[in-house]
PDB file of C-alpha atoms in Angstrom:
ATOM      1  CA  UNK X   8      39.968 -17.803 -45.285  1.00  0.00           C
ATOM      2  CA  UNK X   9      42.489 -20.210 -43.709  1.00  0.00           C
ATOM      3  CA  UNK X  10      45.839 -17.725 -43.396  1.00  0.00           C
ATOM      4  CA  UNK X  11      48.835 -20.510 -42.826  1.00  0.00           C
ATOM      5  CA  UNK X  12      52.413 -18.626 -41.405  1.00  0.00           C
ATOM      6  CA  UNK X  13      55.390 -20.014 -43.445  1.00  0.00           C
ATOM      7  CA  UNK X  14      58.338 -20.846 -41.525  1.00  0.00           C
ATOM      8  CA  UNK X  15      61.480 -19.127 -42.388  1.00  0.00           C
ATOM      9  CA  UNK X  16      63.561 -21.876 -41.252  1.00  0.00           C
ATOM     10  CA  UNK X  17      62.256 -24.024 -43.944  1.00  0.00           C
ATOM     11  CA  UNK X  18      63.416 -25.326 -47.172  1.00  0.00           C
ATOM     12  CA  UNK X  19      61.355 -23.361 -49.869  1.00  0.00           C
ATOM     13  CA  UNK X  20      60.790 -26.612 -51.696  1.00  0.00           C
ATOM     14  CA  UNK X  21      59.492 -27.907 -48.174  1.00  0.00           C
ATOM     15  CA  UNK X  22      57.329 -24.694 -47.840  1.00  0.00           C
ATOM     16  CA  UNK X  23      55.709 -25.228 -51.256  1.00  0.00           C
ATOM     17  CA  UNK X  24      55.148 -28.502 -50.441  1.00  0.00           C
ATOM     18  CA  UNK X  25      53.416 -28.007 -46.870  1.00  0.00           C
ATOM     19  CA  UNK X  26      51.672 -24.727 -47.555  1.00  0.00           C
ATOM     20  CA  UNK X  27      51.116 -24.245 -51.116  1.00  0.00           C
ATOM     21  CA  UNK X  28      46.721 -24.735 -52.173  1.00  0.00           C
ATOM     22  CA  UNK X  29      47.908 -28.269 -53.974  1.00  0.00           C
ATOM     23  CA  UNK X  30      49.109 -29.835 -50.684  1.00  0.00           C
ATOM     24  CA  UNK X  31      45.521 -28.773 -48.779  1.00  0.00           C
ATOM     25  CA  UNK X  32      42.952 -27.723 -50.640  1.00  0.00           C
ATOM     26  CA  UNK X  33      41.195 -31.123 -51.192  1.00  0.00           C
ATOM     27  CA  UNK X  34      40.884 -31.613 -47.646  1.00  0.00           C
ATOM     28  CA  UNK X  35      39.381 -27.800 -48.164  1.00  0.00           C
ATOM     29  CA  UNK X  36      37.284 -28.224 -50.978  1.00  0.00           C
ATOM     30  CA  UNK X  37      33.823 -28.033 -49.336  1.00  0.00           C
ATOM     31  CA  UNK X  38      34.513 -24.909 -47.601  1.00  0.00           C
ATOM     32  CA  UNK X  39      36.588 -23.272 -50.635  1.00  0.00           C
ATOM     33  CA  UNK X  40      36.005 -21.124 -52.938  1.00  0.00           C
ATOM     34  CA  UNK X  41      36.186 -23.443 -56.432  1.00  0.00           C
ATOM     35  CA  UNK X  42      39.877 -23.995 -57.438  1.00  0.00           C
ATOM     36  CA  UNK X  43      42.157 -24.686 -60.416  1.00  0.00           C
ATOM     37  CA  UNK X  44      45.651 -26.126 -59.955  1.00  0.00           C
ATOM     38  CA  UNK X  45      48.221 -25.651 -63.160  1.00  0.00           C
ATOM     39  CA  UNK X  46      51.554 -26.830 -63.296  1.00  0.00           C
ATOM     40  CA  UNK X  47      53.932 -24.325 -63.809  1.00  0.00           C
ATOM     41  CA  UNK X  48      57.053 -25.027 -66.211  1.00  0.00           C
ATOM     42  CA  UNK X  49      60.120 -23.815 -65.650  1.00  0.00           C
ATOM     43  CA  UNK X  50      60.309 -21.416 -68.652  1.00  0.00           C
ATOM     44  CA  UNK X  51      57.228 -19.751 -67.300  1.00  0.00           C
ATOM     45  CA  UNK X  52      58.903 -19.436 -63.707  1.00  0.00           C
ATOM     46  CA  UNK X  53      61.618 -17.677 -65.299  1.00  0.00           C
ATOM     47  CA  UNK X  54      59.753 -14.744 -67.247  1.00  0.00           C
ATOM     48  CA  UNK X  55      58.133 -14.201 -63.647  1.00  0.00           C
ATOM     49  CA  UNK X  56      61.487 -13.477 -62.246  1.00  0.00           C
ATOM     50  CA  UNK X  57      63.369 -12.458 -65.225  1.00  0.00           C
ATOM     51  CA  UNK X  58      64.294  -8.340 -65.034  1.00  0.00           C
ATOM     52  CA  UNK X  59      62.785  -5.992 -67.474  1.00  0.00           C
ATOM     53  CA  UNK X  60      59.502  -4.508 -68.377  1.00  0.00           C
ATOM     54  CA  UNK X  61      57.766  -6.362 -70.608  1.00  0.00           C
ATOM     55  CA  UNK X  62      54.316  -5.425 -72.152  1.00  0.00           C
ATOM     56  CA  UNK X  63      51.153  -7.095 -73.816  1.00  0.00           C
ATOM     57  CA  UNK X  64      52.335  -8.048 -77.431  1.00  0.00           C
ATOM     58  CA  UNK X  65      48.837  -5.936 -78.409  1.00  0.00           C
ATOM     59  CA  UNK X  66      49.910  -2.834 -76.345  1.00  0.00           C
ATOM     60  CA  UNK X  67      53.841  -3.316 -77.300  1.00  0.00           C
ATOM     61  CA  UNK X  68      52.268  -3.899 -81.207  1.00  0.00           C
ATOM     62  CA  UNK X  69      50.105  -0.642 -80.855  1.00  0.00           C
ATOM     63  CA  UNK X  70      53.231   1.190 -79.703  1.00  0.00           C
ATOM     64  CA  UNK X  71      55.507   0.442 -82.510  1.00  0.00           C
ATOM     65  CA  UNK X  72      52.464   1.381 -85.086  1.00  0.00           C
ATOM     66  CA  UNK X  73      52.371   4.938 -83.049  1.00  0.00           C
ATOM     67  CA  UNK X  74      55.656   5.375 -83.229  1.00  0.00           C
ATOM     68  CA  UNK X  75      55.606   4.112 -87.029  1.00  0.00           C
ATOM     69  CA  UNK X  76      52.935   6.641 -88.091  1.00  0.00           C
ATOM     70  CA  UNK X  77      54.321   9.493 -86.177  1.00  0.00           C
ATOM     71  CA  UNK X  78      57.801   9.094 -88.457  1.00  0.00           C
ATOM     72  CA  UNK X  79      55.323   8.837 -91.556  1.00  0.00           C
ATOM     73  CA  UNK X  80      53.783  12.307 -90.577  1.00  0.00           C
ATOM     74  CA  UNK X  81      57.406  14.026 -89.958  1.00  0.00           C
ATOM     75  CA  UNK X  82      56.898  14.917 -86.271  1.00  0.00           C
ATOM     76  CA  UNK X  83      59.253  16.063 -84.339  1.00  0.00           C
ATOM     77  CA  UNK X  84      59.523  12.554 -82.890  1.00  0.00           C
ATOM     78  CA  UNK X  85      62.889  10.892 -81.996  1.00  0.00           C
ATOM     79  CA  UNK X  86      62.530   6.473 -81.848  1.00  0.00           C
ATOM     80  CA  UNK X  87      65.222   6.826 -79.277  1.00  0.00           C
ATOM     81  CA  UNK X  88      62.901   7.839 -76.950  1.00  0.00           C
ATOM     82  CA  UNK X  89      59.758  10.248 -75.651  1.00  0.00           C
ATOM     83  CA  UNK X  90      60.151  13.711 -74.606  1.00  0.00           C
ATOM     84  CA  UNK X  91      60.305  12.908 -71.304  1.00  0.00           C
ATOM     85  CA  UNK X  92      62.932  10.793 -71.728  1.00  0.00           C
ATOM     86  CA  UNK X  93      61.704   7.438 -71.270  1.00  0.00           C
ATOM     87  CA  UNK X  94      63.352   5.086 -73.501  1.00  0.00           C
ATOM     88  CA  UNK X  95      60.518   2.748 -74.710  1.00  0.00           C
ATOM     89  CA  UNK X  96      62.350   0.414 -77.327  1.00  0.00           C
ATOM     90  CA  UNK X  97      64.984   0.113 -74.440  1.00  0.00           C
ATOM     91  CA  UNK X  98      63.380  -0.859 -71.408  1.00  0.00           C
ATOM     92  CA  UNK X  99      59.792  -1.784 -72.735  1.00  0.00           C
ATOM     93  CA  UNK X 100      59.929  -5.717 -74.527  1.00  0.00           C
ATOM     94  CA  UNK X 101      57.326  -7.497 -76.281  1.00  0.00           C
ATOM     95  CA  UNK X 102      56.142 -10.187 -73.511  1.00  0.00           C
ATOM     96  CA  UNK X 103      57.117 -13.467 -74.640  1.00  0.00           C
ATOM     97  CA  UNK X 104      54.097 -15.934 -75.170  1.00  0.00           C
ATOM     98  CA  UNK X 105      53.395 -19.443 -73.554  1.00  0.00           C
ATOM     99  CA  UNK X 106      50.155 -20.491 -75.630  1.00  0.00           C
ATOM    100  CA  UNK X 107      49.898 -24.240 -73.986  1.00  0.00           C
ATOM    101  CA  UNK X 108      49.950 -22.396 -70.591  1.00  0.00           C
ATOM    102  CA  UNK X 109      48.326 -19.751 -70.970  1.00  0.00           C
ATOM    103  CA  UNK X 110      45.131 -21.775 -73.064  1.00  0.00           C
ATOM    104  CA  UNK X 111      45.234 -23.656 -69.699  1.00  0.00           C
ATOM    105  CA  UNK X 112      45.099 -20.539 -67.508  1.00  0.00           C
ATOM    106  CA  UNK X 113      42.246 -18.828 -69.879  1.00  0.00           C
ATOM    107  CA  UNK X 114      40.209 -22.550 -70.199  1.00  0.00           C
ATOM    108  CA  UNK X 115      40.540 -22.599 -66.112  1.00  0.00           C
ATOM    109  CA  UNK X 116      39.208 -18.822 -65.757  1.00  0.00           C
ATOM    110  CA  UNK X 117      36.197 -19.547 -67.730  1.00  0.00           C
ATOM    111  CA  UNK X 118      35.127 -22.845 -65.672  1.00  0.00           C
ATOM    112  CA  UNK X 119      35.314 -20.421 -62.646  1.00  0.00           C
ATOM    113  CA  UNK X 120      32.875 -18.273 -63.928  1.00  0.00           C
ATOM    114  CA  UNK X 121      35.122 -15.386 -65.825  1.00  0.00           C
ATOM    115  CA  UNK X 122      36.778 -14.261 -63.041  1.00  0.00           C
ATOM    116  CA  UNK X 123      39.885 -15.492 -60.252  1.00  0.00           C
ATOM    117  CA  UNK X 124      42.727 -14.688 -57.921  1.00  0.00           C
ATOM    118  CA  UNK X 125      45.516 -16.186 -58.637  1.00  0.00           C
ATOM    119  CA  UNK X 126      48.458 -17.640 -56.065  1.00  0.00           C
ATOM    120  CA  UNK X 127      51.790 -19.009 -57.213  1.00  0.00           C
ATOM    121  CA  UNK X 128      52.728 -21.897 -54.912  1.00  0.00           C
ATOM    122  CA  UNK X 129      51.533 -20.052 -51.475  1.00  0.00           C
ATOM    123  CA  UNK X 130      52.438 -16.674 -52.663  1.00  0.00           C
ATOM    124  CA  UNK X 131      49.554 -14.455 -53.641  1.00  0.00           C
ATOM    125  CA  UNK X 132      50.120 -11.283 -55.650  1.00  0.00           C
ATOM    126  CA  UNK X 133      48.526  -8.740 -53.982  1.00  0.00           C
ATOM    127  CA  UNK X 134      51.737  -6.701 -53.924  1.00  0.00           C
ATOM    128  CA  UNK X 135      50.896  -5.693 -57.281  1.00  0.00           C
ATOM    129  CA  UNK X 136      47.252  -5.148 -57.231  1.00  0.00           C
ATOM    130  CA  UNK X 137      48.325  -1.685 -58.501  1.00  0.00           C
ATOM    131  CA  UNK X 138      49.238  -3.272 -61.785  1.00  0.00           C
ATOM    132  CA  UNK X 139      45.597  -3.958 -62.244  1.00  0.00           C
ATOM    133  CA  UNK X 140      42.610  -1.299 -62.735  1.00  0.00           C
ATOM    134  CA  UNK X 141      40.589  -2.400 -60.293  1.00  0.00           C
ATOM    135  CA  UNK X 142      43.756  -2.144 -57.555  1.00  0.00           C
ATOM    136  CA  UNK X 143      42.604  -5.716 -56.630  1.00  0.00           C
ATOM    137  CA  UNK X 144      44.270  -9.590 -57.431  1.00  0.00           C
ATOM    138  CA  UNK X 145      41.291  -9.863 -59.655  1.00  0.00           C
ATOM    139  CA  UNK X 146      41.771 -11.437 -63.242  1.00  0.00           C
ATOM    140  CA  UNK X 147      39.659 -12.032 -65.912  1.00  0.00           C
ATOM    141  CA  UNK X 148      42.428 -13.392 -68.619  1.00  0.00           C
ATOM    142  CA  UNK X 149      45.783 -15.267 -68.785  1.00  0.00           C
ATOM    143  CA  UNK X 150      47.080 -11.810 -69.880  1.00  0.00           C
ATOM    144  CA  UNK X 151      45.969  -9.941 -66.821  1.00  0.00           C
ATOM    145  CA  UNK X 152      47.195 -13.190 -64.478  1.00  0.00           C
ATOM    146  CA  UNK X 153      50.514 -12.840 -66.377  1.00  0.00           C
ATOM    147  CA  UNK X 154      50.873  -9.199 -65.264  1.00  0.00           C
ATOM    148  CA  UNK X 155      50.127  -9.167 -61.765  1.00  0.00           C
ATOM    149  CA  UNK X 156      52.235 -12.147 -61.002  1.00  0.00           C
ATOM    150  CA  UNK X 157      55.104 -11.104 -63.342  1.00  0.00           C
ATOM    151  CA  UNK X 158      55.074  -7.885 -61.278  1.00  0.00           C
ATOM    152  CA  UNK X 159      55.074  -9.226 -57.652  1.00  0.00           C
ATOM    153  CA  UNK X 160      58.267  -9.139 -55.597  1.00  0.00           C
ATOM    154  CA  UNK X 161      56.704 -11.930 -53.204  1.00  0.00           C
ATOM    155  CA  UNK X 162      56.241 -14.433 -55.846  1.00  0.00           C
ATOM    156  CA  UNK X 163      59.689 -13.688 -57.555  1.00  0.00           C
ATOM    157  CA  UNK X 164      61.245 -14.113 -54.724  1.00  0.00           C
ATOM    158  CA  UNK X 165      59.779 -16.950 -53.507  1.00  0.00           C
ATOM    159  CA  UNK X 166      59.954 -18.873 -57.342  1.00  0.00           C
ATOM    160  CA  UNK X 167      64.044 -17.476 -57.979  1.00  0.00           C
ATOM    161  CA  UNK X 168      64.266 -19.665 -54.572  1.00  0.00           C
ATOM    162  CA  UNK X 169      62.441 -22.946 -56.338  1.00  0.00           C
ATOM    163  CA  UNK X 170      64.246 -21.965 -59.434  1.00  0.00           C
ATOM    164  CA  UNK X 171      67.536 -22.255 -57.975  1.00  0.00           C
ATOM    165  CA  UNK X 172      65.921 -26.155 -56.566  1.00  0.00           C
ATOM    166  CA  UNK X 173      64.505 -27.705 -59.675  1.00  0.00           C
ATOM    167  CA  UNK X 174      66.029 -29.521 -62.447  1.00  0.00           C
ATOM    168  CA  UNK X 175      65.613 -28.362 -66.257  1.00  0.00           C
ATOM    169  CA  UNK X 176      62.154 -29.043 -67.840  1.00  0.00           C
ATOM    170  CA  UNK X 177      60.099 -29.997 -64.993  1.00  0.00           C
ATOM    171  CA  UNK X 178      57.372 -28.318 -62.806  1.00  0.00           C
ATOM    172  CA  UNK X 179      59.005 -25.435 -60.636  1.00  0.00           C
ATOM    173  CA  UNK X 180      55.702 -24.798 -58.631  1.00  0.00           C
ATOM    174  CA  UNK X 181      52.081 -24.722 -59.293  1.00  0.00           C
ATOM    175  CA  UNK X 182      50.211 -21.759 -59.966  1.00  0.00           C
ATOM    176  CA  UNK X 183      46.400 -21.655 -58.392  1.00  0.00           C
ATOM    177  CA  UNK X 184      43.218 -20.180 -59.800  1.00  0.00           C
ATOM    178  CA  UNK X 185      40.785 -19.386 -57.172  1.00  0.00           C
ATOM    179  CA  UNK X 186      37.137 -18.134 -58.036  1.00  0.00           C
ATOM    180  CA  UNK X 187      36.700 -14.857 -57.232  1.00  0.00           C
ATOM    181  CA  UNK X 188      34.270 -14.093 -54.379  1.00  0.00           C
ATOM    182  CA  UNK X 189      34.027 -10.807 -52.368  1.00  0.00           C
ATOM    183  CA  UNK X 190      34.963 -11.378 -49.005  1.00  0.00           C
ATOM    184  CA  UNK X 191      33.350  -9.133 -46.075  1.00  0.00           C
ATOM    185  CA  UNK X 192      36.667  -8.122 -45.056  1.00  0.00           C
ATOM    186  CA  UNK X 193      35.463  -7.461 -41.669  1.00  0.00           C
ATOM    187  CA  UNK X 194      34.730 -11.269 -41.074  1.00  0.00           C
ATOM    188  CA  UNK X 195      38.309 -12.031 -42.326  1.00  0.00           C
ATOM    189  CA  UNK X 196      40.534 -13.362 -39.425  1.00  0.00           C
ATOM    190  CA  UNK X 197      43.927 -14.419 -38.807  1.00  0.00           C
ATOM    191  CA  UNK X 198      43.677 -17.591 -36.504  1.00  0.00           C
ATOM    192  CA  UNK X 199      47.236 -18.979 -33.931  1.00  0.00           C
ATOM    193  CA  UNK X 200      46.805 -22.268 -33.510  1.00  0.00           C
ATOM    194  CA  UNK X 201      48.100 -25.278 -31.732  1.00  0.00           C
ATOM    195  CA  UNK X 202      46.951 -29.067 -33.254  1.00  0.00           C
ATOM    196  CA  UNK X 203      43.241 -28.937 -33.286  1.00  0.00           C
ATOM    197  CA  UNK X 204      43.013 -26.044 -30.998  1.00  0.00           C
ATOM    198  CA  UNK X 205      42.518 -22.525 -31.588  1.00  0.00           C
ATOM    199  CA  UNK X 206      44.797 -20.252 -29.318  1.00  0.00           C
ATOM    200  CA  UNK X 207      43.837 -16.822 -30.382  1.00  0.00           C
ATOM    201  CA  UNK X 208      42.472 -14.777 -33.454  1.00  0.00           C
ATOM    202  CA  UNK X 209      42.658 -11.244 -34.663  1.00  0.00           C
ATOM    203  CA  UNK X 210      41.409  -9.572 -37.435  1.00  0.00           C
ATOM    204  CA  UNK X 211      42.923  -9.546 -40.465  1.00  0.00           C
ATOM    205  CA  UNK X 212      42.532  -6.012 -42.074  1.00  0.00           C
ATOM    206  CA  UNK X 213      44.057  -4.520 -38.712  1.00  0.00           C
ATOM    207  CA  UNK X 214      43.987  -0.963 -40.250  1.00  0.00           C
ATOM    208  CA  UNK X 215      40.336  -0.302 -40.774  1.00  0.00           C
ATOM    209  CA  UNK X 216      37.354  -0.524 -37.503  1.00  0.00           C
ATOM    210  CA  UNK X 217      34.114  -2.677 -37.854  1.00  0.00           C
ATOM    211  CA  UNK X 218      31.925  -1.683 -35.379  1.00  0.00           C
ATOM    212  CA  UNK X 219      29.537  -5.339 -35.188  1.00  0.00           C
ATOM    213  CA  UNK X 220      32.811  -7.272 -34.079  1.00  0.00           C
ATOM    214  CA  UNK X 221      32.931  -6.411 -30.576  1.00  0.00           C
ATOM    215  CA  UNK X 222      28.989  -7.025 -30.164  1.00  0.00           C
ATOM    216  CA  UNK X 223      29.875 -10.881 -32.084  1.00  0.00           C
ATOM    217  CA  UNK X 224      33.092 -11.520 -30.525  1.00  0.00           C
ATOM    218  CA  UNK X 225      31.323 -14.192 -28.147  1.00  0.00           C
ATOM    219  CA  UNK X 226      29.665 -16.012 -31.612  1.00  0.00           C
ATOM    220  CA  UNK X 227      32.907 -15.356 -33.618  1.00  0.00           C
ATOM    221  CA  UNK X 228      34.922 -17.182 -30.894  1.00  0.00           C
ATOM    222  CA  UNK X 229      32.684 -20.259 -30.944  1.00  0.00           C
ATOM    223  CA  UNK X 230      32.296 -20.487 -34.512  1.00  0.00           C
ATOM    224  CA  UNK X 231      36.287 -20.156 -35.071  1.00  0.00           C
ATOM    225  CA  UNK X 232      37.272 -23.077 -32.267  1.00  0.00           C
ATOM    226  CA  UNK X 233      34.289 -25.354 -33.874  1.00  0.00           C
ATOM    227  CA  UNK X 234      35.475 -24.677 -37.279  1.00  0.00           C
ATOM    228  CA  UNK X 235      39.592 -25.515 -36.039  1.00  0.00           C
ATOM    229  CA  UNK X 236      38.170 -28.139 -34.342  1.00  0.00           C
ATOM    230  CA  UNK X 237      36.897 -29.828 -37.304  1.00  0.00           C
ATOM    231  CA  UNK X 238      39.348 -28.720 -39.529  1.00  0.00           C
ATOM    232  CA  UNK X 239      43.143 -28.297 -38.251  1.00  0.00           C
ATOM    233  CA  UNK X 240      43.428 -32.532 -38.199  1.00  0.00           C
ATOM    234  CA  UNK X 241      42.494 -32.593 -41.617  1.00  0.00           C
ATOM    235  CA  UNK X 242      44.823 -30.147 -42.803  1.00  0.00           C
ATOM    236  CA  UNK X 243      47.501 -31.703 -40.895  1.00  0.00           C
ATOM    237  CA  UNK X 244      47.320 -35.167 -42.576  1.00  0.00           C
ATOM    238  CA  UNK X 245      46.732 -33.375 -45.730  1.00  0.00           C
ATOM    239  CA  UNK X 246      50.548 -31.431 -45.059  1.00  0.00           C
ATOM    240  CA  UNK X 247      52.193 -33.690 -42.763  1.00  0.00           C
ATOM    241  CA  UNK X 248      50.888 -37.008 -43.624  1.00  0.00           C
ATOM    242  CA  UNK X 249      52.166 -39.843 -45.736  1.00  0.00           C
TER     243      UNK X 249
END
């Protein structure tokens, strides 16, 4: 993983640009997980930050027949809402469709092998891994990456902010597909860094304990500086170049 720490002081279109997969991830590629890069329009960008809960059109169709066939039966059953009170016509809405977008997203997933993690600009989801049943960022359909990133606060916030900096009917940001691969999430580090030079790492998952770390801190170290050494210059030019 290469973690990159966004600086508040920056423009948000200036942060997408720098730090967003599209502006590094060819200098990346051959130590990457396989990526897809899709342009997201602006009509897309705002259903992600739009308020509301919104379901699959399948689940919000399979609702309305429920409710349809409970009326046919006579049930004690009142449309304006559940028992418990939840008001499901109300605050539950049909999610609107984007079929050239989402054919992209659902063409990209299957080149990656069936399965991805998506990021919007350099914002990944994983406040809303609880949307999903495996309580990861994994997605296996255009529908599921439509969920989790509809429900993240981190990408809203960071997309109302390009919003608010694009013109009408052009690309707001870009949304990335990355293959899934399961990461040993003990070998995950966060890395400080000065121009080619690693300053100092930690791990990344600082609430669990891996016992080998201490025993390949030495090897860790090396490998890390080597790897910075190699790689920080081409991520600059890739960020900060012409």
């Amino acid at each position: 993983h290469c973690w990159l720490f966004v600086s508040q002081d920056m423009e948000p279109s200036e942060q997408d640009r720098i730090f967003s997969p599209r502006a590094w991830y060819d200098a990346f590629r051959a130590c990457s997980p396989a990526t897809r890069l899709i342009p997201v329009p602006r009509q897309v960008a705002e259903y992600f930050v739009a308020d509301g809960l919104f379901s699959s059109r399948q689940a919000h169709e399979a609702e309305s027949e429920r409710c349809t066939r409970a009326r046919e039966k006579d049930l004690e059953y009142d449309s304006s809402g559940d028992e418990d009170g939840f008001d499901n016509d109300a605050e539950t809405l049909a999610r609107p469709t984007f079929p050239e977008f989402e054919k992209l997203v659902d063409e990209a997933i299957e080149e990656l092998g069936g399965r991805v993690s998506p990021k919007v600009s350099f914002r990944c989801p994983e406040d809303a891994a609880w949307i999903s049943f495996n309580r990861s960022t994994m997605c296996a359909s255009a529908e599921e990456v439509m969920q989790l990133v509809k429900g993240s606060d981190r990408v809203a916030e960071t997309l109302s902010q390009l919003l608010e900096n694009s013109d009408a009917n052009t690309t707001v940001t870009w949304l990335s597909l990355r293959q899934w691969v399961q990461f040993d999430q003990g070998m995950e580090f966060r890395c400080f860094t000065k121009p080619s030079k690693l300053l100092a790492f930690c791990q990344r998952h600082t609430d669990q304990h891996f016992d080998y770390l201490e025993q390949a801190a030495e090897a860790i170290n090396s490998a890390l500086s080597a790897f910075c050494s190699e790689k920080l210059p081409l991520l600059a030019n890739a960020a900060f170049g012409d």
